[in-house]
XYZ file of C-alpha atoms in Angstrom:
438
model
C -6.838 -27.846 -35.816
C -7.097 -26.325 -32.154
C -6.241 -29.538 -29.911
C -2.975 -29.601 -28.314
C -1.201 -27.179 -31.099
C 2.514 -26.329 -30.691
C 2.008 -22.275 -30.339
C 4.461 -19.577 -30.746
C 3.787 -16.300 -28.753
C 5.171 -13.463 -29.754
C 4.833 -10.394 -27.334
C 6.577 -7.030 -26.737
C 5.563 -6.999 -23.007
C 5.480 -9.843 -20.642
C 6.391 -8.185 -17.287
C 3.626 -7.557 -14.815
C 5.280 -4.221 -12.922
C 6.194 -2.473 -16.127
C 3.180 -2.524 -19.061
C -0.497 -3.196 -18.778
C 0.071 -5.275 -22.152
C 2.693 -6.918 -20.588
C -0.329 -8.552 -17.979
C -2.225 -9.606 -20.501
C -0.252 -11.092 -22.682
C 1.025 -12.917 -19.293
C -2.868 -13.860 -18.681
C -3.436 -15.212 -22.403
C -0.163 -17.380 -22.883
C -1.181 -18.797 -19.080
C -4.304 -19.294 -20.583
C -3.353 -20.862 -23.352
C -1.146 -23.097 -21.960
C -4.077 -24.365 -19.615
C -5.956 -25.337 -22.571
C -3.076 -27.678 -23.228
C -1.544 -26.525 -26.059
C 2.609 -26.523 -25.547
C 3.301 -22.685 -25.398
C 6.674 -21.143 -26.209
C 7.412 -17.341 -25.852
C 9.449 -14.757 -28.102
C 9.373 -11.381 -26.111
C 11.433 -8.433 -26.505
C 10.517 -7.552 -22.895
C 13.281 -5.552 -21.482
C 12.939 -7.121 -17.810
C 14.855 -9.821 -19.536
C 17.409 -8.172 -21.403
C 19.918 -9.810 -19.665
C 18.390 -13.553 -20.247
C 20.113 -15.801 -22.834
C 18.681 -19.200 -24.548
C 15.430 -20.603 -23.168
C 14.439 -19.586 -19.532
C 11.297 -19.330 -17.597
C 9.820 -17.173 -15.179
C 7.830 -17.260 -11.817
C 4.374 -16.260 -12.741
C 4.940 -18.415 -15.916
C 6.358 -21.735 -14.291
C 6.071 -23.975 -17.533
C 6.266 -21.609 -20.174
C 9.308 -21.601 -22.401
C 10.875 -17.980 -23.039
C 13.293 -16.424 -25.216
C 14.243 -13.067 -25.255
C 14.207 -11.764 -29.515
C 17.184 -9.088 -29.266
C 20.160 -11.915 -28.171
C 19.623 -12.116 -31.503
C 20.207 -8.120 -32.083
C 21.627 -6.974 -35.764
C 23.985 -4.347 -34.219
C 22.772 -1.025 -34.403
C 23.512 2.741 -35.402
C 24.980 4.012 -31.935
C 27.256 6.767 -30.905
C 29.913 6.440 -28.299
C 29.371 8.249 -25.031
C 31.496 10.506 -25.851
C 29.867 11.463 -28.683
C 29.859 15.268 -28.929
C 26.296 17.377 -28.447
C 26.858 18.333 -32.219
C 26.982 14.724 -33.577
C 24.013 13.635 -31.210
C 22.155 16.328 -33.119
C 22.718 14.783 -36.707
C 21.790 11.787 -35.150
C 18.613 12.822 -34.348
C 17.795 14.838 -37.270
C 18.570 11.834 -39.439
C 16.649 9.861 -37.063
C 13.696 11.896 -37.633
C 13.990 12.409 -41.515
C 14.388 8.712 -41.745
C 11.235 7.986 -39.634
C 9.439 10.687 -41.462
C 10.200 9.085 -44.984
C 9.594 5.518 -43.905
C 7.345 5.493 -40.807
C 10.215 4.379 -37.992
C 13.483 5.828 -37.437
C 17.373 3.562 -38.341
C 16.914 2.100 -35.018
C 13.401 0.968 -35.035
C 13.639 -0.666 -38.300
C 16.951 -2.133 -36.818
C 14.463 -3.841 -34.166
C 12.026 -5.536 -36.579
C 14.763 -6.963 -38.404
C 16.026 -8.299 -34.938
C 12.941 -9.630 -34.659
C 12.366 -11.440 -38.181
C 15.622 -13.316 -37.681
C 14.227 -14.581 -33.844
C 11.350 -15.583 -35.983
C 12.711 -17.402 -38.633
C 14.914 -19.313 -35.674
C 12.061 -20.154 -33.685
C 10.284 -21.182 -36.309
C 12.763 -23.908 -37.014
C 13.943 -24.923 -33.520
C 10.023 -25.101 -32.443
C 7.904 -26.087 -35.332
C 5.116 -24.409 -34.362
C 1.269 -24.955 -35.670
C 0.707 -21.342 -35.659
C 2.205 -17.982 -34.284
C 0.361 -15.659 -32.268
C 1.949 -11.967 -31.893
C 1.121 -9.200 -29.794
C 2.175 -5.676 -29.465
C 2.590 -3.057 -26.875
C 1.559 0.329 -27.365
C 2.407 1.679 -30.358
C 5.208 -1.179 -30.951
C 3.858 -3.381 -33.568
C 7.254 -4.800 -34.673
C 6.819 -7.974 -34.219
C 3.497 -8.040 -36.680
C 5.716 -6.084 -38.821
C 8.765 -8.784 -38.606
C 5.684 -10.979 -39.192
C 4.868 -9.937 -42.682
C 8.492 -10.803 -44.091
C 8.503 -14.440 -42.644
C 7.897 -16.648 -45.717
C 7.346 -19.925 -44.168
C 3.764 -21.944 -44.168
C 2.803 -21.372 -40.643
C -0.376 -19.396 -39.983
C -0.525 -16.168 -37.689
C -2.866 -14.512 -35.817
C -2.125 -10.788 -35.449
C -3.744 -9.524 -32.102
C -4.716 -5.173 -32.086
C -4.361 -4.078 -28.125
C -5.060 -1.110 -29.235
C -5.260 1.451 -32.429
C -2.986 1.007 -34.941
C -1.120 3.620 -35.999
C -1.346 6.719 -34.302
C -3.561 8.080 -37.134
C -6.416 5.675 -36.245
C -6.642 6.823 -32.631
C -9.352 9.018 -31.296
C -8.906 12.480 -30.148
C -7.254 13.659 -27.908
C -4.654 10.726 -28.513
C -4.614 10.785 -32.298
C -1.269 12.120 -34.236
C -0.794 13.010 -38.108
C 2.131 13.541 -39.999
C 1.567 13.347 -43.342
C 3.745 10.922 -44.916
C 5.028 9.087 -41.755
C 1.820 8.424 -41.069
C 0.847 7.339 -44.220
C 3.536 4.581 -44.160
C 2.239 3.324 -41.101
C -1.040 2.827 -42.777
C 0.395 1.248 -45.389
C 1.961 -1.134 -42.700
C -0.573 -1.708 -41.141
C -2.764 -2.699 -44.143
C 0.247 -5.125 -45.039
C -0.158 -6.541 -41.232
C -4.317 -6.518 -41.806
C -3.633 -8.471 -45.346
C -1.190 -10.986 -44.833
C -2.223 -12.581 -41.514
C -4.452 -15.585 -40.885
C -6.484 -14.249 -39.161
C -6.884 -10.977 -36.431
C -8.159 -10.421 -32.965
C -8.784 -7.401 -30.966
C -10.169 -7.050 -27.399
C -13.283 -5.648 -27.856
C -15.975 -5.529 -30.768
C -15.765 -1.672 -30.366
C -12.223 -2.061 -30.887
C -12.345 -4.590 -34.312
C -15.306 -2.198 -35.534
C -13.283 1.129 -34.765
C -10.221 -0.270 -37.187
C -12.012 -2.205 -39.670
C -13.913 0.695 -41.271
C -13.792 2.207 -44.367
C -11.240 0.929 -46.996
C -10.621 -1.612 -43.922
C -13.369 -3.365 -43.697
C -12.738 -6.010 -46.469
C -10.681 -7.579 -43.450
C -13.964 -8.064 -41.168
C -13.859 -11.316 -42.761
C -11.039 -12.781 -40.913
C -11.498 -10.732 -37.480
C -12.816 -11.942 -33.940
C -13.051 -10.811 -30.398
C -10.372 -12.055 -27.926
C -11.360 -10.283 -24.733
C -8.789 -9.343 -22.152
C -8.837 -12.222 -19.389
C -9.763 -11.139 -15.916
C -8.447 -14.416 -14.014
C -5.506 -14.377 -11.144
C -1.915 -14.853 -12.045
C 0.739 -16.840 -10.291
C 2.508 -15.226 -7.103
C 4.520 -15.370 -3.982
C 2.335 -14.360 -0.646
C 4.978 -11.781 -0.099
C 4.303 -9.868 -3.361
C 1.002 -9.237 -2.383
C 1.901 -7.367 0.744
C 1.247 -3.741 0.357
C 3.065 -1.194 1.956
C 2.207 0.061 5.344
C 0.748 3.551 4.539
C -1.637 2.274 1.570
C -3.391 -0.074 4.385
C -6.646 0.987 3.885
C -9.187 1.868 6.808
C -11.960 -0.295 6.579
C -14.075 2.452 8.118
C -12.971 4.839 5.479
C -15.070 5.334 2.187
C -12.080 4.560 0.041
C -11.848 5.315 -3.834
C -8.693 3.623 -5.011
C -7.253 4.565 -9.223
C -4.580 2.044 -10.342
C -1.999 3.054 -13.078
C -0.655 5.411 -14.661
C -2.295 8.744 -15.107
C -1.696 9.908 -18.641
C -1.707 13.094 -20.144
C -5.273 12.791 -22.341
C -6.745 11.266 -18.984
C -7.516 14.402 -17.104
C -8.483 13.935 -13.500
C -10.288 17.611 -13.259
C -13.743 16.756 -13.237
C -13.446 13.927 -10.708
C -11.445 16.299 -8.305
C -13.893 18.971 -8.584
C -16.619 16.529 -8.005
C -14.962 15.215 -4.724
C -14.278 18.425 -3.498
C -18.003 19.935 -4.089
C -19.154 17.180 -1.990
C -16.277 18.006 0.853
C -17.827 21.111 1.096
C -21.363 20.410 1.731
C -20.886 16.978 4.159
C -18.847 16.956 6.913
C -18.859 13.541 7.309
C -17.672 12.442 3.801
C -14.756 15.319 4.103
C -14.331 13.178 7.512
C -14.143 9.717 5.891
C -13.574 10.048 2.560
C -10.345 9.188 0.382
C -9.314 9.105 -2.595
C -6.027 7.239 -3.812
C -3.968 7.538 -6.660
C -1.753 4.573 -7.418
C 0.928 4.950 -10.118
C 2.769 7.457 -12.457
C 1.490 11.367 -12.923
C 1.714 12.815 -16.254
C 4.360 15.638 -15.947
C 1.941 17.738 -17.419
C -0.801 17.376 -14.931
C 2.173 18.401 -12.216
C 2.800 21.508 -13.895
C -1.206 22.925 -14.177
C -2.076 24.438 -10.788
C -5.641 22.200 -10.430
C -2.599 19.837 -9.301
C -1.157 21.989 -6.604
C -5.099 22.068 -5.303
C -5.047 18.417 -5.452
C -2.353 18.130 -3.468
C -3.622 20.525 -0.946
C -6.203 18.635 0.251
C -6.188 15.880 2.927
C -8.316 13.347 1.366
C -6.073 12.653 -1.122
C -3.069 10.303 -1.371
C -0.559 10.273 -4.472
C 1.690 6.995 -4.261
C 3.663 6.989 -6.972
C 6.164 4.675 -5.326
C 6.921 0.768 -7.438
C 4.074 -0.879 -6.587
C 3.815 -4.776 -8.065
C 0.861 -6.024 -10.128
C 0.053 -8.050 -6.899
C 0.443 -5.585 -5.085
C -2.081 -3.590 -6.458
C -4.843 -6.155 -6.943
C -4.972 -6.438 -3.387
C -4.907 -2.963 -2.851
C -8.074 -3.022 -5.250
C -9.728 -5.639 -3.398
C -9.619 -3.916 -0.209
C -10.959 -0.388 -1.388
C -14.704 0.431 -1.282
C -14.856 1.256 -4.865
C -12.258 1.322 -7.776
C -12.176 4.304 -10.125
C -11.534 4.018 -14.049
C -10.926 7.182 -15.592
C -10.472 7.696 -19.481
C -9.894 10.288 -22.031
C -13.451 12.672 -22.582
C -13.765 11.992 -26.119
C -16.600 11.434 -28.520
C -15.759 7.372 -28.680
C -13.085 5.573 -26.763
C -12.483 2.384 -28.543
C -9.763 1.577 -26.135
C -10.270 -1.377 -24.082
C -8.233 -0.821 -20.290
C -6.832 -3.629 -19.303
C -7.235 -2.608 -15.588
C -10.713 -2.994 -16.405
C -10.050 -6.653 -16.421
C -8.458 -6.337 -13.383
C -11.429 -4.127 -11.567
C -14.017 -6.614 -12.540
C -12.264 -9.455 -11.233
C -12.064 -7.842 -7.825
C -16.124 -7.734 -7.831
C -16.132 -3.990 -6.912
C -18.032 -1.213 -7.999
C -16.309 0.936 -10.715
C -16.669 4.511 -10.858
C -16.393 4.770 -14.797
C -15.874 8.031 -16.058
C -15.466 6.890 -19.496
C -17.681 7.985 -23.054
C -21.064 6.930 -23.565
C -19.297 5.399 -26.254
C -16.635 3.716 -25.422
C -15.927 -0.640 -24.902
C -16.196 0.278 -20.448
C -19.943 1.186 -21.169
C -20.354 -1.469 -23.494
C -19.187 -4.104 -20.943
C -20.532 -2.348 -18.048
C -24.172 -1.635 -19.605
C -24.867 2.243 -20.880
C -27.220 2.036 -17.308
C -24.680 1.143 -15.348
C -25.016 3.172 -12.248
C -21.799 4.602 -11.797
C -21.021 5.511 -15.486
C -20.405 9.190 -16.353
C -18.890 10.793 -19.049
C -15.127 12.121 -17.871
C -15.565 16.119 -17.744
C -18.879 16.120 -16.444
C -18.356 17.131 -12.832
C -21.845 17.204 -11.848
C -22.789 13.855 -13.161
C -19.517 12.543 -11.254
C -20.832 14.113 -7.936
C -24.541 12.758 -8.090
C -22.600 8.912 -8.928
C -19.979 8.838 -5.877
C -22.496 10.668 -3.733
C -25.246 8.113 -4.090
C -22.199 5.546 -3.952
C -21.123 7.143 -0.574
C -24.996 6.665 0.899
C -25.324 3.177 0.155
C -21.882 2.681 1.748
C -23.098 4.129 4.497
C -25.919 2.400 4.877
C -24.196 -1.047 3.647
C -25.718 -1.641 0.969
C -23.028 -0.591 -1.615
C -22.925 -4.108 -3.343
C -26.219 -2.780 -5.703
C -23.508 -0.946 -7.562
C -21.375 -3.905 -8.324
C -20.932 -4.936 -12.040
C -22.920 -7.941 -13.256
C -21.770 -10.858 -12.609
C -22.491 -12.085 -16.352
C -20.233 -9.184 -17.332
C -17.246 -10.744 -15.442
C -18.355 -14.085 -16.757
C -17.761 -12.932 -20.696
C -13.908 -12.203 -19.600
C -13.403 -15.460 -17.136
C -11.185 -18.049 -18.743
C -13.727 -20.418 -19.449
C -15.716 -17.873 -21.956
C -11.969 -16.702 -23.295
C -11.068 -20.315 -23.919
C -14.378 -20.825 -26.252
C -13.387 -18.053 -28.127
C -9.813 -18.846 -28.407
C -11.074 -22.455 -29.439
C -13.606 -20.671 -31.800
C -10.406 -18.471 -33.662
C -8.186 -21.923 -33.617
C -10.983 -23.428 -35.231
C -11.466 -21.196 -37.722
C -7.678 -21.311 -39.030
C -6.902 -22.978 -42.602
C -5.089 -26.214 -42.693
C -1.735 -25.675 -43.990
């Protein structure tokens, strides 16, 4: 069933500069589309809010897109002039609603947006099969999914936990019945597609346990693609003040810096070594590209961050492009995720990083998809709140740069292999092959 199929995409994200979902959904629709089949897009992206019909777009040349909400069922808004008292109701009813039925007036507003795009698309493009992805926690277009009754298989695709109940700690969020009718939708999702892919075998385990796991049946592993993506030479241009010094000893973190993701340890760790060799408080940097969790601003470790002269914040726009090449130009790249018992997460940037041949400073779990990819002996793998385990792995990183022979610590190259878009494409091929004949 997998040569040349007609596919339907739908995806939440699609912009490079915005989402890290919105990359790789951009990276598996290319991707697709190189395998031949005839690709068309449904994204509720809101880059393209303003796009009507079918259009295309630059780092997608021959991709057909439409944008789901010209479609919109008119929602439940105020005026602007609505009065602080009335924007109050609103909210409380908001929140009762979501509480009694999972997603507040507006949200289930959305997925009904989206199950009439569907049902459109599905009769202006005839497609063999429809493939949807979500963004964070926005899985309405697997939700718009399980109310389309026409014979056309799906594949629903997990990014990421679904809901916020299934996520680890720190991340994870209960309220009782809200969350409970998110489970319930997203056993409906789990039941009623073709089939189901996550990123990561950590990831397909982590959600298909327990009452879940009569669905292991119809899951496989679709790993996030580390491959380049269409672009202008100008995009790639970074600003003048993130040139790096190439005979600097530069650490370079791309995107955003969330709340759970705490930087302490690693900060702690760079300034213990500061303090005991001159030369690395000399030549040593570390750079922080993207968004700071407010609440990170207001702790005072921050204020001591920003204190000291080896470290630059940009938290300026910054394109996708952009910030590969600042990647490929640093000494080593630094991937920093929540200290928890498991992470089942798998960061797209880590796609990204691997691509760029670099080492990694991973301060992620011993259990967690980054050490699974990476090896659990990977050299520069420690756990995110141990600070000295963080110093001992970008000390002995900063004496083999010095000597010039920090290449020891790359990643394997059969590790970047397993995400290259000739393994992705067997496993793709593998799923479509797998699909029943309707």
């Amino acid at each position: 069933m997998s040569a040349d199929m007609k596919i339907l995409v739908l995806t939440e994200a699609l912009a490079l500069d915005r989402t890290s979902e919105g990359i790789c959904s951009s990276k598996f629709v290319l991707a697709l589309r190189r395998m031949r089949h005839d690709v068309v897009c449904l994204s509720s992206e809101p880059q393209f809010s303003t796009r009507s019909g079918r259009f295309f777009v630059p780092w997608l040349p021959d991709i057909p897109i439409f944008y789901a909400y010209q479609y919109a069922i008119q929602k439940l808004t105020l005026s602007e002039n609505t009065s602080r008292n009335a924007l109050r109701i609103k909210q409380k009813y908001h929140a009762a609603w979501a509480y009694v039925t999972g997603w507040n007036p507006d949200e289930w507003n959305q997925i009904k947006s989206w199950n009439y795009a569907i049902n459109l698309l599905i009769d202006q493009e005839k497609p063999d099969l429809v493939f949807v992805r979500g963004a964070g926690q926005g899985f309405f277009p697997h939700m718009a999914m399980t109310k389309i009754h026409k014979k056309v298989p799906w594949i629903a695709n997990y990014h990421d936990p679904f809901p916020l109940s299934h996520y680890p700690e720190p991340y994870r969020r209960v309220r009782r019945l809200l969350s409970w009718r998110q489970e319930v939708q997203n056993e409906k999702i789990l039941s009623e597609a073709s089939r189901i892919s996550f990123p990561s075998q950590r990831l397909l385990n982590w959600m298909l346990q327990g009452k879940l796991q009569k669905y292991r049946f119809k899951a496989t592993v679709i790993p996030h693609l580390a491959m380049d993506l269409p672009s202008s030479e100008d995009s790639e241009n970074v600003p003048e003040e993130l040139i790096l010094n190439p005979d600097h000893f530069n650490l370079v973190h791309t995107g955003t810096l969330l709340g759970p993701r705490q930087p302490w340890a690693l900060f702690q760790a760079f300034q213990k070594i500061i303090e005991i060799d001159p030369e690395f408080s000399h030549k040593a940097h570390i750079y922080l590209i993207g968004k700071v969790n407010s609440h990170h601003k207001t702790d005072m470790r921050w204020q001591n961050i920003l204190s000291m002269p080896q470290v630059k914040i940009f938290e300026g726009r910054l394109s996708y492009h952009q910030s590969l090449t600042l990647a490929k130009t640093s000494s080593a790249l630094i991937l920093l995720e929540a200290a928890s018992v498991e992470s089942p997460f798998f960061p797209a940037k880590l796609a990204d990083y691997l691509w760029t041949g670099k080492p990694i400073i991973a301060l992620s779990p011993v259990l967690s998809t980054t050490a699974d990819l990476l090896g659990k002996n990977y050299l520069l793998l420690a756990n995110p709140d141990d600070v000295d385990d963080i110093k001992a792995k970008i000390y002995q990183l900063w004496l083999a740069w010095k000597q010039g022979d920090i290449s020891k610590f790359n990643p394997l190259s059969s590790t970047v292999k397993l995400l290259t878009e000739a393994a992705v494409a067997i496993d793709i091929n593998n799923l479509l092959n797998s699909l029943p004949n309707l």
